């Protein structure tokens, strides 16, 4: 069994059992570096735009809520590197369907860059206007990261007794985080340096 498949099995079991997974070294280090370099080149060419909240008629840019920049990936215009990652995400989507029966039909994603000082307040990825988002998947591409760099992903969990707890996860390069989009509230804490990732959603529609 290939390493990708082993990693997918771990993710699928965690999603099935608890609704989320954090897995380090999801991709080979050389592939991470290539994806990071490509994303930095896209940044240099000014292709990223300020991210917003909501969608369609409700879309709005509100830097007091989120202050990252994004570049959406077009499935029909992927670079060779992006195609490799896209194929792996579709493989993960199929594996999740086989175990969890979520009816996932497609994948969408964007590159995300949080400049120094940026953040994203607590939210859910699945809401009324994007109810088709079922599983969120984030892959971090950063070269190095320390706790003092900030920018952690904070995920909130409710215990059986109703008490809410949270865990913080640093955006370590090669780390993949997957969770049920409508069940795990989360936020990105203020980052003290540039923070880069690929953020995507597996959907129950084409």
PDB file of C-alpha atoms in Angstrom:
ATOM      1  CA  UNK A   1       0.000   0.000   0.000  1.00  0.00           C
ATOM      2  CA  UNK A   2       1.349   3.448  -0.948  1.00  0.00           C
ATOM      3  CA  UNK A   3       2.016   6.072   1.725  1.00  0.00           C
ATOM      4  CA  UNK A   4      -0.799   8.230   0.327  1.00  0.00           C
ATOM      5  CA  UNK A   5      -3.269   5.382   0.798  1.00  0.00           C
ATOM      6  CA  UNK A   6      -2.075   4.710   4.344  1.00  0.00           C
ATOM      7  CA  UNK A   7      -2.491   8.380   5.196  1.00  0.00           C
ATOM      8  CA  UNK A   8      -5.959   8.399   3.658  1.00  0.00           C
ATOM      9  CA  UNK A   9      -6.949   5.410   5.783  1.00  0.00           C
ATOM     10  CA  UNK A  10      -5.910   7.285   8.939  1.00  0.00           C
ATOM     11  CA  UNK A  11      -7.885  10.370   7.916  1.00  0.00           C
ATOM     12  CA  UNK A  12     -10.981   8.367   7.011  1.00  0.00           C
ATOM     13  CA  UNK A  13     -11.013   6.463  10.309  1.00  0.00           C
ATOM     14  CA  UNK A  14     -10.613   9.655  12.328  1.00  0.00           C
ATOM     15  CA  UNK A  15     -13.403  11.374  10.395  1.00  0.00           C
ATOM     16  CA  UNK A  16     -15.651   8.373  10.946  1.00  0.00           C
ATOM     17  CA  UNK A  17     -14.887   8.089  14.666  1.00  0.00           C
ATOM     18  CA  UNK A  18     -14.630  11.718  15.805  1.00  0.00           C
ATOM     19  CA  UNK A  19     -15.325  14.033  12.865  1.00  0.00           C
ATOM     20  CA  UNK A  20     -11.823  15.466  12.472  1.00  0.00           C
ATOM     21  CA  UNK A  21      -8.184  14.543  11.870  1.00  0.00           C
ATOM     22  CA  UNK A  22      -4.779  16.209  12.093  1.00  0.00           C
ATOM     23  CA  UNK A  23      -2.053  14.330  10.219  1.00  0.00           C
ATOM     24  CA  UNK A  24       1.571  15.414   9.830  1.00  0.00           C
ATOM     25  CA  UNK A  25       3.741  14.662   6.768  1.00  0.00           C
ATOM     26  CA  UNK A  26       0.736  14.095   4.516  1.00  0.00           C
ATOM     27  CA  UNK A  27       2.801  14.891   1.427  1.00  0.00           C
ATOM     28  CA  UNK A  28       6.507  14.320   0.673  1.00  0.00           C
ATOM     29  CA  UNK A  29       8.768  17.192   1.669  1.00  0.00           C
ATOM     30  CA  UNK A  30       9.985  17.875  -1.872  1.00  0.00           C
ATOM     31  CA  UNK A  31       6.387  18.128  -3.109  1.00  0.00           C
ATOM     32  CA  UNK A  32       5.536  20.554  -0.284  1.00  0.00           C
ATOM     33  CA  UNK A  33       8.460  22.775  -1.265  1.00  0.00           C
ATOM     34  CA  UNK A  34       7.394  22.763  -4.914  1.00  0.00           C
ATOM     35  CA  UNK A  35       3.811  23.707  -4.056  1.00  0.00           C
ATOM     36  CA  UNK A  36       5.056  26.471  -1.748  1.00  0.00           C
ATOM     37  CA  UNK A  37       7.381  27.888  -4.396  1.00  0.00           C
ATOM     38  CA  UNK A  38       4.625  27.896  -6.986  1.00  0.00           C
ATOM     39  CA  UNK A  39       2.269  29.667  -4.597  1.00  0.00           C
ATOM     40  CA  UNK A  40       4.897  32.306  -3.776  1.00  0.00           C
ATOM     41  CA  UNK A  41       5.377  32.969  -7.488  1.00  0.00           C
ATOM     42  CA  UNK A  42       1.628  33.464  -7.899  1.00  0.00           C
ATOM     43  CA  UNK A  43       1.720  35.884  -4.964  1.00  0.00           C
ATOM     44  CA  UNK A  44       4.551  37.847  -6.579  1.00  0.00           C
ATOM     45  CA  UNK A  45       2.455  38.238  -9.725  1.00  0.00           C
ATOM     46  CA  UNK A  46      -0.389  39.777  -7.721  1.00  0.00           C
ATOM     47  CA  UNK A  47      -2.934  37.064  -8.421  1.00  0.00           C
ATOM     48  CA  UNK A  48      -4.280  36.821  -4.853  1.00  0.00           C
ATOM     49  CA  UNK A  49      -7.312  38.826  -3.711  1.00  0.00           C
ATOM     50  CA  UNK A  50      -8.707  39.732  -0.301  1.00  0.00           C
ATOM     51  CA  UNK A  51     -10.961  36.960   0.958  1.00  0.00           C
ATOM     52  CA  UNK A  52     -14.557  37.635   1.916  1.00  0.00           C
ATOM     53  CA  UNK A  53     -17.364  36.018   3.853  1.00  0.00           C
ATOM     54  CA  UNK A  54     -20.646  34.627   2.553  1.00  0.00           C
ATOM     55  CA  UNK A  55     -21.282  33.797  -1.097  1.00  0.00           C
ATOM     56  CA  UNK A  56     -23.335  35.040  -4.016  1.00  0.00           C
ATOM     57  CA  UNK A  57     -25.487  38.034  -3.067  1.00  0.00           C
ATOM     58  CA  UNK A  58     -24.304  37.839   0.549  1.00  0.00           C
ATOM     59  CA  UNK A  59     -20.575  37.995  -0.284  1.00  0.00           C
ATOM     60  CA  UNK A  60     -18.709  40.810   1.438  1.00  0.00           C
ATOM     61  CA  UNK A  61     -15.120  41.694   2.284  1.00  0.00           C
ATOM     62  CA  UNK A  62     -14.932  42.307   6.024  1.00  0.00           C
ATOM     63  CA  UNK A  63     -11.327  42.573   7.261  1.00  0.00           C
ATOM     64  CA  UNK A  64     -12.564  42.834  10.846  1.00  0.00           C
ATOM     65  CA  UNK A  65     -13.681  39.175  10.494  1.00  0.00           C
ATOM     66  CA  UNK A  66     -11.059  37.730   8.146  1.00  0.00           C
ATOM     67  CA  UNK A  67      -7.986  39.327   6.603  1.00  0.00           C
ATOM     68  CA  UNK A  68      -6.385  36.629   4.468  1.00  0.00           C
ATOM     69  CA  UNK A  69      -5.836  36.644   0.706  1.00  0.00           C
ATOM     70  CA  UNK A  70      -6.874  33.806  -1.602  1.00  0.00           C
ATOM     71  CA  UNK A  71      -6.501  32.526  -5.141  1.00  0.00           C
ATOM     72  CA  UNK A  72      -9.125  30.027  -6.269  1.00  0.00           C
ATOM     73  CA  UNK A  73      -7.929  26.974  -8.169  1.00  0.00           C
ATOM     74  CA  UNK A  74      -9.660  26.298 -11.501  1.00  0.00           C
ATOM     75  CA  UNK A  75     -10.004  22.565 -12.124  1.00  0.00           C
ATOM     76  CA  UNK A  76      -9.688  23.204 -15.868  1.00  0.00           C
ATOM     77  CA  UNK A  77      -6.543  25.340 -15.569  1.00  0.00           C
ATOM     78  CA  UNK A  78      -4.422  23.449 -13.055  1.00  0.00           C
ATOM     79  CA  UNK A  79      -0.648  23.397 -13.288  1.00  0.00           C
ATOM     80  CA  UNK A  80       1.032  19.962 -13.312  1.00  0.00           C
ATOM     81  CA  UNK A  81       1.810  20.319  -9.585  1.00  0.00           C
ATOM     82  CA  UNK A  82      -1.747  21.319  -8.785  1.00  0.00           C
ATOM     83  CA  UNK A  83      -3.073  18.393 -10.825  1.00  0.00           C
ATOM     84  CA  UNK A  84      -1.118  15.957  -8.660  1.00  0.00           C
ATOM     85  CA  UNK A  85      -2.568  17.423  -5.469  1.00  0.00           C
ATOM     86  CA  UNK A  86      -6.079  17.632  -6.954  1.00  0.00           C
ATOM     87  CA  UNK A  87      -5.916  13.948  -7.900  1.00  0.00           C
ATOM     88  CA  UNK A  88      -4.843  13.067  -4.357  1.00  0.00           C
ATOM     89  CA  UNK A  89      -7.784  15.004  -2.943  1.00  0.00           C
ATOM     90  CA  UNK A  90     -10.163  13.158  -5.238  1.00  0.00           C
ATOM     91  CA  UNK A  91      -8.611   9.913  -4.037  1.00  0.00           C
ATOM     92  CA  UNK A  92      -9.204  10.974  -0.436  1.00  0.00           C
ATOM     93  CA  UNK A  93     -12.772  11.944  -1.337  1.00  0.00           C
ATOM     94  CA  UNK A  94     -13.409   8.458  -2.732  1.00  0.00           C
ATOM     95  CA  UNK A  95     -11.907   6.852   0.375  1.00  0.00           C
ATOM     96  CA  UNK A  96     -14.145   8.947   2.639  1.00  0.00           C
ATOM     97  CA  UNK A  97     -17.203   7.962   0.620  1.00  0.00           C
ATOM     98  CA  UNK A  98     -16.390   4.264   0.903  1.00  0.00           C
ATOM     99  CA  UNK A  99     -16.168   4.418   4.697  1.00  0.00           C
ATOM    100  CA  UNK A 100     -18.439   7.271   5.732  1.00  0.00           C
ATOM    101  CA  UNK A 101     -21.120   7.265   3.009  1.00  0.00           C
ATOM    102  CA  UNK A 102     -21.174  11.060   2.776  1.00  0.00           C
ATOM    103  CA  UNK A 103     -22.072  11.229  -0.911  1.00  0.00           C
ATOM    104  CA  UNK A 104     -19.152  13.512  -1.769  1.00  0.00           C
ATOM    105  CA  UNK A 105     -19.217  14.371  -5.481  1.00  0.00           C
ATOM    106  CA  UNK A 106     -16.603  17.055  -6.070  1.00  0.00           C
ATOM    107  CA  UNK A 107     -13.793  19.159  -4.628  1.00  0.00           C
ATOM    108  CA  UNK A 108     -13.023  22.877  -4.661  1.00  0.00           C
ATOM    109  CA  UNK A 109     -10.021  24.702  -3.237  1.00  0.00           C
ATOM    110  CA  UNK A 110      -8.041  27.904  -3.060  1.00  0.00           C
ATOM    111  CA  UNK A 111      -4.551  28.917  -2.091  1.00  0.00           C
ATOM    112  CA  UNK A 112      -4.644  30.983   1.099  1.00  0.00           C
ATOM    113  CA  UNK A 113      -2.079  33.446   2.399  1.00  0.00           C
ATOM    114  CA  UNK A 114      -2.365  35.163   5.767  1.00  0.00           C
ATOM    115  CA  UNK A 115      -0.063  38.211   5.923  1.00  0.00           C
ATOM    116  CA  UNK A 116       1.570  39.136   9.201  1.00  0.00           C
ATOM    117  CA  UNK A 117      -1.105  40.324  11.645  1.00  0.00           C
ATOM    118  CA  UNK A 118      -4.018  38.670   9.835  1.00  0.00           C
ATOM    119  CA  UNK A 119      -6.622  36.282  11.269  1.00  0.00           C
ATOM    120  CA  UNK A 120     -10.056  34.702  10.731  1.00  0.00           C
ATOM    121  CA  UNK A 121     -12.575  34.846  13.563  1.00  0.00           C
ATOM    122  CA  UNK A 122     -14.555  31.828  14.740  1.00  0.00           C
ATOM    123  CA  UNK A 123     -16.856  30.372  12.088  1.00  0.00           C
ATOM    124  CA  UNK A 124     -18.263  27.243  10.459  1.00  0.00           C
ATOM    125  CA  UNK A 125     -17.349  26.340   6.872  1.00  0.00           C
ATOM    126  CA  UNK A 126     -20.846  25.073   6.143  1.00  0.00           C
ATOM    127  CA  UNK A 127     -23.686  27.576   6.357  1.00  0.00           C
ATOM    128  CA  UNK A 128     -26.908  28.356   4.500  1.00  0.00           C
ATOM    129  CA  UNK A 129     -25.420  29.608   1.236  1.00  0.00           C
ATOM    130  CA  UNK A 130     -22.745  26.888   1.048  1.00  0.00           C
ATOM    131  CA  UNK A 131     -24.660  23.962   2.535  1.00  0.00           C
ATOM    132  CA  UNK A 132     -22.960  21.668   0.008  1.00  0.00           C
ATOM    133  CA  UNK A 133     -19.635  21.807   1.874  1.00  0.00           C
ATOM    134  CA  UNK A 134     -19.342  18.552   3.799  1.00  0.00           C
ATOM    135  CA  UNK A 135     -15.632  17.991   4.588  1.00  0.00           C
ATOM    136  CA  UNK A 136     -13.012  20.733   4.969  1.00  0.00           C
ATOM    137  CA  UNK A 137      -9.392  19.902   4.149  1.00  0.00           C
ATOM    138  CA  UNK A 138      -6.425  22.200   4.826  1.00  0.00           C
ATOM    139  CA  UNK A 139      -2.823  21.469   3.820  1.00  0.00           C
ATOM    140  CA  UNK A 140      -0.141  23.757   5.243  1.00  0.00           C
ATOM    141  CA  UNK A 141       2.900  24.587   3.102  1.00  0.00           C
ATOM    142  CA  UNK A 142       5.027  26.712   5.462  1.00  0.00           C
ATOM    143  CA  UNK A 143       8.784  26.091   5.610  1.00  0.00           C
ATOM    144  CA  UNK A 144       9.046  26.353   9.391  1.00  0.00           C
ATOM    145  CA  UNK A 145       6.780  27.332  12.250  1.00  0.00           C
ATOM    146  CA  UNK A 146       7.192  27.985  15.965  1.00  0.00           C
ATOM    147  CA  UNK A 147       4.552  28.560  18.625  1.00  0.00           C
ATOM    148  CA  UNK A 148       5.713  32.175  18.893  1.00  0.00           C
ATOM    149  CA  UNK A 149       4.776  32.660  15.221  1.00  0.00           C
ATOM    150  CA  UNK A 150       1.076  32.497  16.149  1.00  0.00           C
ATOM    151  CA  UNK A 151      -1.379  31.657  13.377  1.00  0.00           C
ATOM    152  CA  UNK A 152      -2.645  28.447  14.972  1.00  0.00           C
ATOM    153  CA  UNK A 153      -5.869  26.819  13.865  1.00  0.00           C
ATOM    154  CA  UNK A 154      -8.129  26.716  16.920  1.00  0.00           C
ATOM    155  CA  UNK A 155     -10.820  24.029  16.758  1.00  0.00           C
ATOM    156  CA  UNK A 156     -13.729  23.936  19.216  1.00  0.00           C
ATOM    157  CA  UNK A 157     -15.263  20.731  20.551  1.00  0.00           C
ATOM    158  CA  UNK A 158     -18.270  20.127  22.813  1.00  0.00           C
ATOM    159  CA  UNK A 159     -17.891  17.382  25.409  1.00  0.00           C
ATOM    160  CA  UNK A 160     -20.756  14.985  26.209  1.00  0.00           C
ATOM    161  CA  UNK A 161     -21.478  17.055  29.328  1.00  0.00           C
ATOM    162  CA  UNK A 162     -21.950  20.169  27.185  1.00  0.00           C
ATOM    163  CA  UNK A 163     -18.698  21.859  28.201  1.00  0.00           C
ATOM    164  CA  UNK A 164     -16.851  23.416  25.259  1.00  0.00           C
ATOM    165  CA  UNK A 165     -13.120  22.882  24.869  1.00  0.00           C
ATOM    166  CA  UNK A 166     -10.632  23.804  22.168  1.00  0.00           C
ATOM    167  CA  UNK A 167      -7.320  22.637  20.767  1.00  0.00           C
ATOM    168  CA  UNK A 168      -4.753  24.692  18.868  1.00  0.00           C
ATOM    169  CA  UNK A 169      -2.799  23.274  15.932  1.00  0.00           C
ATOM    170  CA  UNK A 170       0.183  25.055  14.422  1.00  0.00           C
ATOM    171  CA  UNK A 171       0.288  25.355  10.597  1.00  0.00           C
ATOM    172  CA  UNK A 172       3.305  23.086  10.229  1.00  0.00           C
ATOM    173  CA  UNK A 173       4.435  22.431   6.668  1.00  0.00           C
ATOM    174  CA  UNK A 174       3.044  19.127   5.386  1.00  0.00           C
ATOM    175  CA  UNK A 175       0.355  18.968   8.075  1.00  0.00           C
ATOM    176  CA  UNK A 176      -3.148  18.170   6.832  1.00  0.00           C
ATOM    177  CA  UNK A 177      -6.276  18.977   8.810  1.00  0.00           C
ATOM    178  CA  UNK A 178      -9.648  17.507   7.808  1.00  0.00           C
ATOM    179  CA  UNK A 179     -12.973  17.956   9.582  1.00  0.00           C
ATOM    180  CA  UNK A 180     -16.726  17.928   9.052  1.00  0.00           C
ATOM    181  CA  UNK A 181     -17.526  21.386   7.710  1.00  0.00           C
ATOM    182  CA  UNK A 182     -20.805  21.870   9.551  1.00  0.00           C
ATOM    183  CA  UNK A 183     -19.792  20.493  12.931  1.00  0.00           C
ATOM    184  CA  UNK A 184     -16.415  21.935  13.948  1.00  0.00           C
ATOM    185  CA  UNK A 185     -16.322  25.674  14.743  1.00  0.00           C
ATOM    186  CA  UNK A 186     -12.811  27.017  14.248  1.00  0.00           C
ATOM    187  CA  UNK A 187     -10.737  30.147  13.826  1.00  0.00           C
ATOM    188  CA  UNK A 188      -7.281  31.211  12.698  1.00  0.00           C
ATOM    189  CA  UNK A 189      -5.462  33.068  15.464  1.00  0.00           C
ATOM    190  CA  UNK A 190      -3.479  36.201  14.530  1.00  0.00           C
ATOM    191  CA  UNK A 191      -0.301  35.235  12.729  1.00  0.00           C
ATOM    192  CA  UNK A 192       3.051  36.887  13.328  1.00  0.00           C
ATOM    193  CA  UNK A 193       4.437  35.975   9.911  1.00  0.00           C
ATOM    194  CA  UNK A 194       3.220  34.970   6.467  1.00  0.00           C
ATOM    195  CA  UNK A 195       1.142  31.781   6.642  1.00  0.00           C
ATOM    196  CA  UNK A 196       0.444  29.719   3.508  1.00  0.00           C
ATOM    197  CA  UNK A 197      -1.909  26.805   2.826  1.00  0.00           C
ATOM    198  CA  UNK A 198      -4.252  25.121   0.388  1.00  0.00           C
ATOM    199  CA  UNK A 199      -7.793  25.137   1.766  1.00  0.00           C
ATOM    200  CA  UNK A 200     -10.465  22.999   0.153  1.00  0.00           C
ATOM    201  CA  UNK A 201     -13.911  21.522   0.594  1.00  0.00           C
ATOM    202  CA  UNK A 202     -15.416  18.240  -0.487  1.00  0.00           C
ATOM    203  CA  UNK A 203     -18.979  18.813  -1.639  1.00  0.00           C
ATOM    204  CA  UNK A 204     -22.128  16.766  -2.059  1.00  0.00           C
ATOM    205  CA  UNK A 205     -22.853  18.345  -5.439  1.00  0.00           C
ATOM    206  CA  UNK A 206     -20.941  18.688  -8.720  1.00  0.00           C
TER     207      UNK A 206
END
